[in-house]
Amino acid sequence: MNKTERIKELVKILNEASLAYYQKAEEIMSNLEYDKLYDELVKLEKETGVVLANSPTVNVGYEVVSELPKFTHKSPMLSLDKTKEVEELKAFTKDKKSVLSWKLDGLTVVLTYSDGKLVNAVTRGNGQVGEVITANAKTFKNIPLNISYKGELTLRGEAIIKYSDFNRINEEIQDADAKYKNPRNLCSGSVRQLNSEITASRSVNFIAFAVIEAEGVDFNNSIDTQLSWLESQGFETVERKVVDKDSMEDAVNFFAKKIVDYDYPSDGLVLMFDDIEYGLSLGRTAKFPRNGIAFKWKDEMALTKLKEIEWSASRTGLINPVAIFEPVELEGTTVSRASVHNLSIVEELELGIGDEISVYKANMIIPQIAENKTKSGNIVIPDKCPVCNSETVIKNDKGVKTLHCTNRDCPAKHVKNFSLFVSRDAMNIDGLSEETLEKFIDSGYIKEFRDLYHLDQYKDEIINTPGFGELSYNNIVNAVEKSRKVMLHSVLYAVGIPNIGVANAKLICKAYNYDLEKIVNATVDDLVTIDGIGDIMAAKYVEYFSDKDNRAKFDRLILELDIEKPEVNENQSLEGMTFVVTGSLTQFENRNALKAYIEDLGGKVTGSVSAKTNYLINNDIESSSSKNKKAKQLNIPIITEDMFIEQFGK
């Protein structure tokens, strides 16, 4: 293949990877592989002088495809050139004072303020045309809606979701395959929602990193001064250090040590000349401005030997390959396993037992296989499920191969399904751990949800099972009997309809006035009219009840239950009011109890403070928590439980 043909091939591969990553929230190749191919393309373009119009070296960002309004930026938002060498950072800054900061891995957003109020928020988009997300931006956790400066202000920053919030959101999703892959993808989807209430629930933060315009403000020609001024206006700014070539190495080491436990997703650092006028005087290339450069971590590699591929089954039937290798030290921790994601990657790497592989931590965090040195390709794709020994099938979705168990009744699927069913927010059945459920499934006591209500058929067998006894049996049966009296929204959540959580189940039940017949026969067109229910969620819901087997099992389950319809309190004194509850409580049993009380009176409880919040309930009014700060910033009253009870009753 000649160089020009290789350029065409690389452009196609890289554009497909970018499309998957930015628009579909899918990762079809590692960052390491993308960078390697990108660098090869840059080299070939320099050698041949051939640069295709659709080359990723001249086109940046995602194409606008959503239904959000479009906005053309006043000037193109270009990406930065990059390096992995500290010496290149030193050479870049020369004798100039510069600012070194995190390169945050989220979604770039441009904010505009006028007369002290946020009036516009736009995504970076493709660098020239972005999407208007003003309503969504107003729900970001830490964004100031009003500032003291009354002139025209335009600034840039990164919308991000912290790892701690990302993990919390994923923990609430029972289906392993429905979990979000990384904070960046979750943030991108959250920021670009058509329903700002969904954005509000995702705990998006905004970290400012550049002032574009602030009429009448003298920044002494300094980027560092600009960022300090933004802090005085209430913005959270990117962590930074002012450096020169002599202090560069120490500063990079500071960030390198910190990223190990850093809660903000970051894929490197950014170096900018502090002298604004000097930086602008350097101009730009077709793609890169010359006033800054990005530094990407040089991944610490380690050679090791592949010991086995573990095939991990999930409740949806997907069987994921996991590489198990001889333990190695990476970024200060010992690692011995890494997800290989799918069969296509297994084949591309030509993995085989005993192969010498190089491994690294993507962004110094997630273990990945970088290269297979020996490529024996002797991995045998299992034709039997590792859990139930049923036939497996390979599916090919747009060139990505995945392995699936064909057995609808595979215990791997059932254990997770039953675990969700008995959980506290679902049917709330105490005493049925995953281990116990697995034993009952393996013994044939339970095959579908209704079987839990007939465990008395196996009383003798259960009592005589090692680790059980009559007391254990009685406790379980009593807990099961207690669960028969239940609200319909808990049942909808319990049966594991994809993407339907407790809150969404409540929305659906309330919309149909808890009419079971209407609820199970709802159409997509009807469901999407419910505030908070989107197209994908509605489609999955209808798909679940359209499946004859699912519907038959659901109907049999309903016969075992005593469905309670909530009484509507005639006192709707809190209707139209929105509350946020934080901190420990003394008058109410817990936050859920207070939330239930507020909802019973027609009010609404959300997870984050926004301009729509009427009251923040916190027994520690003087707390310096982020919610208190945000409430004070927005002039939202902060009240204690006692104040709430005095004002609204109990």
XYZ file of C-alpha atoms in Angstrom:
650
model
C 0.000 0.000 0.000
C 1.443 3.383 -0.980
C 1.488 6.381 1.350
C -1.529 8.104 -0.211
C -3.659 4.979 0.118
C -2.537 4.604 3.723
C -3.571 8.236 4.381
C -7.068 7.465 3.048
C -7.276 4.356 5.201
C -6.152 6.201 8.343
C -8.619 9.053 7.757
C -11.458 6.538 7.439
C -10.454 4.602 10.585
C -9.937 7.703 12.724
C -13.160 9.379 11.595
C -15.131 6.232 12.392
C -13.565 6.135 15.868
C -14.370 9.826 16.436
C -17.946 9.367 15.255
C -18.428 6.461 17.661
C -16.812 8.295 20.582
C -18.378 11.744 20.216
C -21.830 10.966 18.812
C -22.655 7.431 19.914
C -20.761 7.321 23.243
C -19.005 4.138 22.077
C -15.309 3.356 22.302
C -14.141 1.188 19.410
C -10.429 1.725 20.024
C -8.263 2.790 22.938
C -6.866 6.322 23.298
C -3.419 4.848 22.856
C -4.328 3.241 19.534
C -6.069 6.415 18.321
C -3.041 8.576 19.164
C -0.711 6.095 17.464
C -2.741 6.135 14.220
C -3.212 9.919 14.411
C 0.545 10.482 14.737
C 1.130 8.161 11.792
C -1.336 10.213 9.721
C 0.348 13.507 10.641
C 3.734 12.054 9.637
C 2.429 10.807 6.280
C 0.704 14.122 5.535
C 3.968 15.973 6.160
C 5.916 13.545 3.981
C 3.493 13.598 1.040
C 1.918 17.041 1.327
C -1.462 15.318 0.927
C -4.146 16.423 3.394
C -7.672 15.215 2.687
C -10.603 17.564 3.290
C -12.108 15.202 5.860
C -8.844 14.474 7.655
C -9.113 14.596 11.468
C -5.964 16.754 11.408
C -8.041 19.625 9.981
C -11.495 18.791 11.355
C -12.157 18.787 15.074
C -15.009 17.840 17.429
C -18.312 16.147 16.777
C -20.804 17.124 14.099
C -24.036 18.608 15.389
C -26.749 15.946 15.083
C -29.208 16.623 17.922
C -32.401 18.646 17.862
C -30.899 21.364 20.036
C -30.761 24.864 18.460
C -27.507 25.595 16.600
C -25.149 28.506 17.241
C -22.200 29.699 15.150
C -19.162 30.716 17.220
C -17.686 34.155 16.550
C -14.293 32.565 15.948
C -13.366 28.887 15.391
C -12.597 26.923 18.566
C -9.466 25.035 17.628
C -7.809 22.180 19.469
C -4.226 22.358 20.703
C -1.178 20.640 19.306
C 0.122 17.980 21.685
C 3.233 16.361 23.079
C 4.147 13.647 25.558
C 7.592 15.061 26.331
C 8.337 17.441 29.211
C 11.366 18.701 27.276
C 9.036 19.888 24.510
C 7.035 21.841 27.092
C 10.250 23.514 28.234
C 11.205 24.297 24.641
C 7.721 25.676 23.947
C 7.691 28.128 26.864
C 11.301 29.291 26.245
C 11.900 32.221 28.596
C 8.220 33.112 28.929
C 6.078 32.778 32.038
C 3.313 30.272 31.332
C 0.269 28.702 32.985
C 0.116 24.902 33.369
C -3.289 23.399 34.178
C -5.373 20.234 33.895
C -6.688 19.208 30.488
C -10.142 18.187 31.668
C -11.949 15.380 29.848
C -15.541 16.512 29.445
C -17.420 18.741 27.032
C -16.277 22.309 26.294
C -19.000 24.909 26.858
C -19.051 28.659 26.110
C -21.019 30.858 28.538
C -22.208 34.425 27.949
C -23.325 36.798 30.712
C -25.041 40.148 30.252
C -25.950 42.592 33.021
C -24.767 39.989 35.535
C -27.048 37.199 34.288
C -26.323 34.001 32.353
C -27.972 34.522 28.961
C -26.428 31.880 26.715
C -24.569 28.556 26.896
C -23.286 26.765 23.810
C -21.301 23.560 23.296
C -18.083 23.549 21.306
C -19.693 21.353 18.644
C -17.427 20.999 15.620
C -15.445 24.098 16.586
C -17.508 26.397 14.373
C -21.134 25.455 15.083
C -22.278 24.388 18.538
C -25.572 23.604 20.251
C -27.487 25.944 22.553
C -27.820 24.332 26.001
C -28.689 27.370 28.140
C -31.519 25.670 30.056
C -29.294 22.668 30.788
C -26.329 24.802 31.883
C -28.522 26.484 34.485
C -28.813 23.098 36.212
C -25.041 22.526 36.507
C -24.093 22.021 40.161
C -21.662 24.926 40.546
C -22.482 27.433 37.818
C -23.306 31.013 38.927
C -26.570 32.231 37.361
C -25.865 35.790 38.544
C -22.512 37.523 38.959
C -21.489 40.943 40.286
C -19.879 42.020 36.982
C -22.519 43.759 34.828
C -20.669 44.029 31.513
C -20.646 41.564 28.620
C -18.696 38.440 29.620
C -17.898 35.423 27.458
C -15.848 32.556 28.888
C -15.004 28.944 28.162
C -14.902 25.995 30.471
C -15.337 22.260 30.674
C -18.567 20.573 31.682
C -17.552 17.439 33.590
C -18.955 14.709 35.805
C -16.667 13.726 38.688
C -15.602 10.096 39.096
C -17.383 9.971 42.480
C -20.672 11.108 40.899
C -20.121 8.828 37.896
C -19.632 5.812 40.176
C -22.708 6.744 42.233
C -24.864 6.998 39.095
C -23.560 3.667 37.785
C -24.171 1.953 41.128
C -27.853 2.833 40.811
C -28.054 0.961 37.488
C -28.648 -2.750 38.078
C -28.027 -3.867 34.487
C -24.262 -4.206 33.996
C -24.571 -3.615 30.255
C -26.588 -0.438 30.746
C -23.904 1.163 32.918
C -22.096 4.154 31.442
C -18.616 3.472 30.085
C -16.851 6.604 31.334
C -17.594 10.064 32.806
C -16.867 11.834 29.519
C -19.560 9.944 27.599
C -22.083 10.368 30.408
C -21.316 14.096 30.599
C -21.675 14.574 26.836
C -25.066 12.900 26.834
C -26.172 14.754 29.968
C -25.215 18.218 28.738
C -26.971 17.712 25.395
C -30.276 16.436 26.818
C -33.520 17.870 25.469
C -34.948 17.636 29.006
C -32.990 19.814 31.443
C -34.364 17.883 34.444
C -32.333 14.881 33.312
C -29.237 17.102 33.092
C -29.903 18.313 36.641
C -29.951 14.742 37.962
C -26.497 13.958 36.529
C -24.413 16.247 38.800
C -22.617 18.128 36.014
C -19.919 20.597 37.101
C -18.499 23.536 35.145
C -14.785 24.352 35.406
C -13.794 27.649 33.770
C -10.468 27.801 31.923
C -10.505 30.905 29.662
C -11.958 34.407 29.370
C -12.891 35.294 25.791
C -14.324 38.737 26.408
C -14.928 40.934 29.444
C -15.433 44.528 28.370
C -13.807 47.128 30.542
C -11.840 44.741 32.765
C -8.043 45.153 32.937
C -6.412 41.745 33.382
C -2.873 43.145 33.246
C -2.379 41.060 30.096
C -2.308 37.864 32.214
C -4.234 34.591 31.858
C -3.584 33.780 35.517
C -5.142 37.134 36.491
C -8.142 36.374 34.255
C -8.764 33.104 36.066
C -8.374 34.728 39.493
C -10.942 37.344 38.433
C -13.368 34.583 37.369
C -12.982 33.058 40.838
C -13.990 36.405 42.357
C -17.179 36.214 40.264
C -18.080 32.816 41.737
C -16.711 30.474 39.074
C -14.746 27.338 39.852
C -11.603 27.514 37.728
C -9.189 24.891 36.540
C -6.354 24.064 38.962
C -3.156 25.622 37.658
C 0.469 26.535 38.331
C 2.421 29.479 36.939
C 5.652 28.022 35.515
C 8.768 28.711 33.486
C 11.144 26.248 31.849
C 13.061 25.780 35.110
C 9.998 24.880 37.219
C 8.240 22.897 34.475
C 9.365 19.426 35.499
C 8.374 19.888 39.158
C 4.951 21.186 38.115
C 4.321 18.251 35.769
C 5.339 15.841 38.551
C 2.893 17.577 40.911
C 0.003 16.912 38.537
C 1.236 13.375 37.770
C 1.102 12.436 41.457
C -2.246 14.098 41.985
C -4.071 12.439 39.071
C -3.917 9.039 40.778
C -6.665 10.133 43.224
C -8.043 13.115 41.285
C -11.850 13.191 41.208
C -12.056 15.169 37.967
C -11.568 13.263 34.674
C -8.406 14.507 32.996
C -6.468 13.240 30.008
C -3.406 15.449 30.362
C -2.292 19.050 30.922
C -2.499 22.350 29.040
C 0.332 24.891 28.825
C -0.548 28.469 27.801
C 1.606 31.605 27.611
C 0.513 33.844 30.487
C 1.190 36.900 28.314
C -2.122 37.183 26.424
C -0.978 39.643 23.744
C 2.197 37.685 23.028
C 0.236 34.453 22.646
C -2.275 36.014 20.251
C 0.522 37.594 18.206
C 1.788 34.110 17.315
C -1.338 33.406 15.260
C -2.479 29.885 14.429
C -2.206 27.068 11.923
C -5.241 25.594 10.122
C -6.035 23.544 13.217
C -3.840 24.655 16.129
C -3.496 28.030 17.886
C 0.171 28.764 18.659
C -0.355 30.252 22.118
C -0.623 26.886 23.853
C 0.143 23.181 23.720
C -1.432 20.074 25.276
C 0.600 17.547 27.229
C -0.642 13.952 27.231
C 0.643 11.526 29.820
C 3.274 9.169 28.574
C 1.634 5.897 29.539
C 3.740 3.735 31.813
C 4.017 0.392 30.036
C 4.802 -2.999 31.516
C 5.477 -6.333 29.835
C 3.685 -9.356 31.225
C 2.360 -12.759 30.205
C -1.281 -13.518 29.417
C -2.434 -16.348 31.686
C -6.054 -16.742 30.605
C -9.168 -15.086 29.249
C -12.004 -15.077 31.752
C -15.471 -15.042 30.201
C -17.843 -13.011 32.385
C -21.595 -13.407 31.817
C -24.070 -10.626 32.582
C -27.820 -10.587 33.149
C -28.470 -9.487 29.540
C -26.630 -12.500 28.150
C -23.542 -10.610 26.988
C -20.344 -12.543 27.766
C -17.377 -10.212 28.185
C -13.728 -11.267 27.752
C -11.405 -10.244 30.578
C -7.632 -10.684 30.242
C -5.901 -12.222 33.270
C -2.130 -11.709 33.260
C 0.847 -12.025 35.581
C 0.696 -9.120 38.088
C 2.680 -5.985 37.227
C 3.184 -2.576 38.856
C 1.613 0.362 36.983
C 1.318 3.933 38.256
C 1.978 2.780 41.811
C -0.546 -0.092 41.969
C -0.496 -3.809 41.132
C -2.737 -4.859 38.248
C -3.452 -8.350 36.934
C -6.579 -8.027 34.780
C -8.014 -5.818 32.064
C -11.272 -5.797 30.119
C -10.836 -6.617 26.433
C -14.340 -5.242 25.703
C -15.390 -7.518 22.814
C -14.388 -10.317 20.411
C -13.263 -7.895 17.714
C -10.507 -6.597 19.990
C -9.526 -10.171 20.958
C -9.095 -10.929 17.250
C -7.320 -7.662 16.407
C -4.779 -8.259 19.183
C -4.448 -11.935 18.128
C -4.425 -12.897 21.789
C -3.217 -16.295 22.945
C -2.466 -17.938 26.282
C 1.197 -17.394 27.138
C 1.546 -14.367 24.847
C 3.818 -11.543 25.905
C 1.659 -8.433 26.139
C 2.327 -4.815 27.068
C -0.221 -3.246 29.396
C -0.811 0.296 30.584
C -3.363 2.412 32.441
C -5.375 4.619 30.117
C -5.118 8.163 31.519
C -3.158 6.542 34.364
C -6.348 4.863 35.651
C -7.946 2.079 33.567
C -5.825 -1.041 32.771
C -5.667 -1.789 29.031
C -3.696 -4.018 26.694
C -1.521 -1.869 24.434
C 0.135 -4.497 22.262
C 0.574 -8.213 21.835
C 4.223 -8.967 21.141
C 3.889 -12.643 20.202
C 0.410 -12.866 18.636
C -0.171 -16.590 18.899
C -3.918 -16.127 18.399
C -4.742 -19.376 20.196
C -7.717 -18.052 22.205
C -10.699 -20.331 21.727
C -14.030 -18.518 21.762
C -16.271 -20.606 24.038
C -19.236 -22.253 22.334
C -20.801 -22.863 25.754
C -21.875 -20.294 28.356
C -19.480 -20.379 31.364
C -22.476 -20.258 33.722
C -25.200 -22.505 32.272
C -23.254 -24.452 29.606
C -25.813 -23.490 26.937
C -24.873 -22.627 23.363
C -23.301 -19.244 22.696
C -23.721 -17.108 19.612
C -21.494 -14.433 18.087
C -23.322 -11.261 17.074
C -21.899 -8.727 14.648
C -23.224 -5.199 15.082
C -21.703 -2.836 12.502
C -18.393 -4.640 12.532
C -18.146 -5.141 16.313
C -18.368 -8.796 17.373
C -19.775 -9.764 20.763
C -20.477 -13.108 22.444
C -23.886 -13.957 23.913
C -25.539 -16.783 25.830
C -28.611 -18.097 23.991
C -30.291 -19.517 27.088
C -33.073 -17.212 28.203
C -33.092 -18.942 31.589
C -29.344 -18.694 32.197
C -28.730 -18.385 35.969
C -26.304 -15.510 35.333
C -29.251 -13.552 34.028
C -31.589 -14.767 36.737
C -29.401 -14.102 39.781
C -29.006 -10.432 38.875
C -32.698 -10.170 37.965
C -33.783 -11.685 41.280
C -31.248 -9.587 43.172
C -32.860 -6.446 41.772
C -36.343 -7.830 42.446
C -35.721 -8.327 46.181
C -33.761 -5.078 46.699
C -34.956 -2.378 49.098
C -36.348 0.056 46.492
C -38.049 -2.819 44.658
C -39.953 -5.537 46.590
C -37.846 -5.027 49.730
C -37.478 -8.712 50.711
C -34.897 -9.150 53.478
C -32.707 -12.249 53.799
C -32.300 -13.134 50.120
C -28.670 -12.481 49.290
C -27.250 -13.255 45.838
C -25.666 -16.363 47.326
C -29.038 -17.578 48.640
C -30.794 -16.733 45.390
C -28.141 -18.638 43.462
C -28.727 -21.725 45.623
C -32.494 -21.513 45.122
C -32.078 -21.083 41.359
C -29.583 -23.956 41.076
C -31.925 -26.177 43.103
C -34.859 -25.312 40.855
C -36.926 -23.665 43.593
C -37.311 -20.402 41.668
C -37.482 -19.925 37.897
C -39.545 -16.737 37.734
C -40.541 -14.020 40.211
C -43.875 -15.587 41.236
C -42.005 -18.687 42.466
C -40.697 -16.717 45.437
C -44.229 -16.682 46.777
C -44.422 -20.489 46.746
C -41.222 -21.445 48.568
C -43.408 -23.404 51.017
C -43.380 -26.216 48.412
C -39.685 -26.699 49.221
C -39.785 -26.149 52.980
C -38.107 -29.444 53.905
C -35.407 -29.086 51.235
C -34.559 -25.517 52.294
C -34.470 -26.331 56.019
C -32.077 -29.215 55.338
C -29.781 -27.159 53.099
C -26.361 -26.521 54.741
C -26.306 -23.024 56.206
C -30.087 -22.883 56.579
C -32.538 -24.102 59.194
C -36.130 -23.577 60.244
C -35.440 -20.088 61.611
C -33.798 -18.960 58.351
C -36.637 -20.455 56.337
C -39.294 -18.738 58.462
C -37.524 -15.380 58.234
C -37.373 -15.595 54.439
C -40.985 -16.727 54.029
C -42.217 -13.998 56.375
C -40.265 -11.357 54.464
C -41.694 -12.650 51.175
C -45.244 -12.591 52.556
C -44.752 -9.045 53.811
C -43.730 -7.955 50.308
C -47.077 -8.968 48.783
C -48.529 -5.594 49.795
C -46.724 -3.206 47.475
C -47.042 -0.070 45.347
C -47.230 -0.586 41.594
C -44.234 1.626 40.840
C -42.080 -0.666 43.007
C -43.203 -3.661 40.925
C -42.375 -1.905 37.639
C -38.889 -1.187 38.960
C -38.487 -4.675 40.459
C -39.065 -6.641 37.253
C -36.039 -5.031 35.630
C -37.422 -3.110 32.660
C -34.321 -1.616 30.978
C -33.677 2.046 31.910
C -36.681 2.217 34.264
C -35.669 3.284 37.755
C -37.846 4.035 40.759
C -38.361 7.694 39.840
C -39.334 6.878 36.250
C -41.687 4.120 37.407
C -43.412 6.628 39.700
C -43.790 9.091 36.815
C -45.437 6.441 34.632
C -47.800 5.224 37.366
C -48.813 8.752 38.279
C -49.421 9.687 34.622
C -51.843 6.768 34.234
C -53.389 7.220 37.701
C -52.083 3.787 38.747
C -54.372 2.063 36.204
C -52.586 -1.280 35.647
C -54.238 -2.006 32.296
C -53.218 1.354 30.863
C -49.740 1.095 32.332
C -48.831 -2.258 30.751
C -50.381 -1.284 27.397
C -48.809 2.162 27.131
C -47.456 3.174 23.727
C -44.239 4.998 22.917
C -46.185 8.034 21.697
C -48.070 8.218 24.997
C -45.039 7.649 27.197
C -42.883 10.376 25.648
C -45.514 12.956 26.581
C -44.660 12.283 30.250
C -42.145 14.831 31.488
C -38.953 12.882 32.236
C -39.575 9.919 29.906
C -37.459 10.020 26.741
C -37.635 8.150 23.424
C -35.169 5.393 24.318
C -36.712 4.805 27.729
C -40.209 4.634 26.216
C -39.088 2.229 23.489
C -37.453 -0.139 25.999
C -40.538 -0.032 28.219
C -42.906 -0.912 25.358
C -40.500 -3.578 24.088
C -40.543 -5.251 27.515
C -44.327 -5.556 27.707
C -44.627 -6.475 24.008
C -42.624 -9.640 24.712
C -45.199 -12.396 25.293
C -43.024 -14.259 27.804
C -42.324 -11.116 29.835
C -46.003 -10.201 29.839
C -47.093 -13.702 30.902
C -44.598 -13.745 33.784
C -45.625 -10.241 34.837
C -49.311 -11.191 34.827
C -48.595 -14.289 36.939
C -46.615 -12.175 39.388
C -49.405 -9.602 39.735
C -51.789 -12.376 40.821
C -49.558 -12.956 43.863
C -49.559 -9.337 44.955
C -51.827 -6.950 46.757
C -51.244 -3.762 44.780
C -51.839 -0.637 46.817
C -52.954 2.561 45.160
C -51.583 5.617 46.937
C -54.144 7.889 48.478
C -53.983 11.389 47.086
C -53.731 13.873 49.898
C -56.325 16.598 49.408
C -53.822 18.969 50.977
C -51.552 19.879 48.048
C -50.077 22.916 49.765
C -46.599 22.319 48.314
C -47.741 21.976 44.710
C -45.412 23.794 42.330
C -42.635 24.023 44.934
C -39.204 22.407 44.601
C -37.011 21.380 47.546
C -33.494 20.017 47.953
C -32.711 17.997 51.091
C -29.156 17.526 52.362
C -27.367 16.541 55.557
C -28.602 14.406 58.472
C -32.160 14.647 59.799
C -33.622 14.414 63.307
C -37.393 14.907 62.958
C -37.883 12.624 59.953
C -36.592 9.050 59.865
C -34.396 9.755 56.844
C -34.275 11.842 53.677
C -36.608 9.453 51.859
C -39.225 9.973 54.559
C -39.019 13.741 54.179
C -39.061 13.400 50.394
C -42.201 11.227 50.592
C -43.866 13.806 52.864
C -43.099 16.660 50.454
C -44.309 14.667 47.437
C -47.496 13.707 49.309
C -48.281 17.414 49.605
C -47.684 17.934 45.882
C -44.109 19.208 46.115
C -41.029 18.033 44.285
C -37.605 17.018 45.607
C -34.510 17.227 43.391
C -30.885 16.322 44.000
C -29.222 19.636 43.225
C -29.794 23.315 43.908
C -30.807 25.368 40.880
C -32.678 28.560 40.068
C -35.886 26.504 40.206
C -35.296 25.473 43.845
C -37.596 27.143 46.376
C -35.921 25.868 49.578
C -32.781 24.012 50.595
C -33.426 21.960 53.757
C -30.243 21.555 55.795
C -30.010 21.373 59.596
C -26.546 22.936 59.329
C -27.453 26.312 57.856
C -23.910 27.661 58.290
C -22.308 24.686 56.522
C -19.771 25.480 53.798
C -21.102 22.626 51.642
C -21.449 23.141 47.905
C -25.262 23.059 48.177
C -25.260 25.809 50.814
C -22.867 27.915 48.757
C -25.014 27.500 45.662
C -28.212 28.353 47.559
C -26.649 31.527 48.988
C -25.344 32.449 45.563
C -28.845 32.132 44.095
C -30.538 33.764 47.122
C -32.467 30.569 47.849
C -33.638 30.239 51.485
C -31.831 27.594 53.567
C -34.098 26.198 56.288
C -33.765 23.551 58.985
C -36.189 20.669 59.559
C -37.777 22.580 62.449
C -38.262 25.626 60.239
C -39.791 23.422 57.521
C -42.201 21.821 60.017
C -43.116 25.210 61.491
C -43.852 26.600 58.026
C -45.353 23.587 56.271
C -46.387 21.238 59.097
C -45.740 17.541 59.662
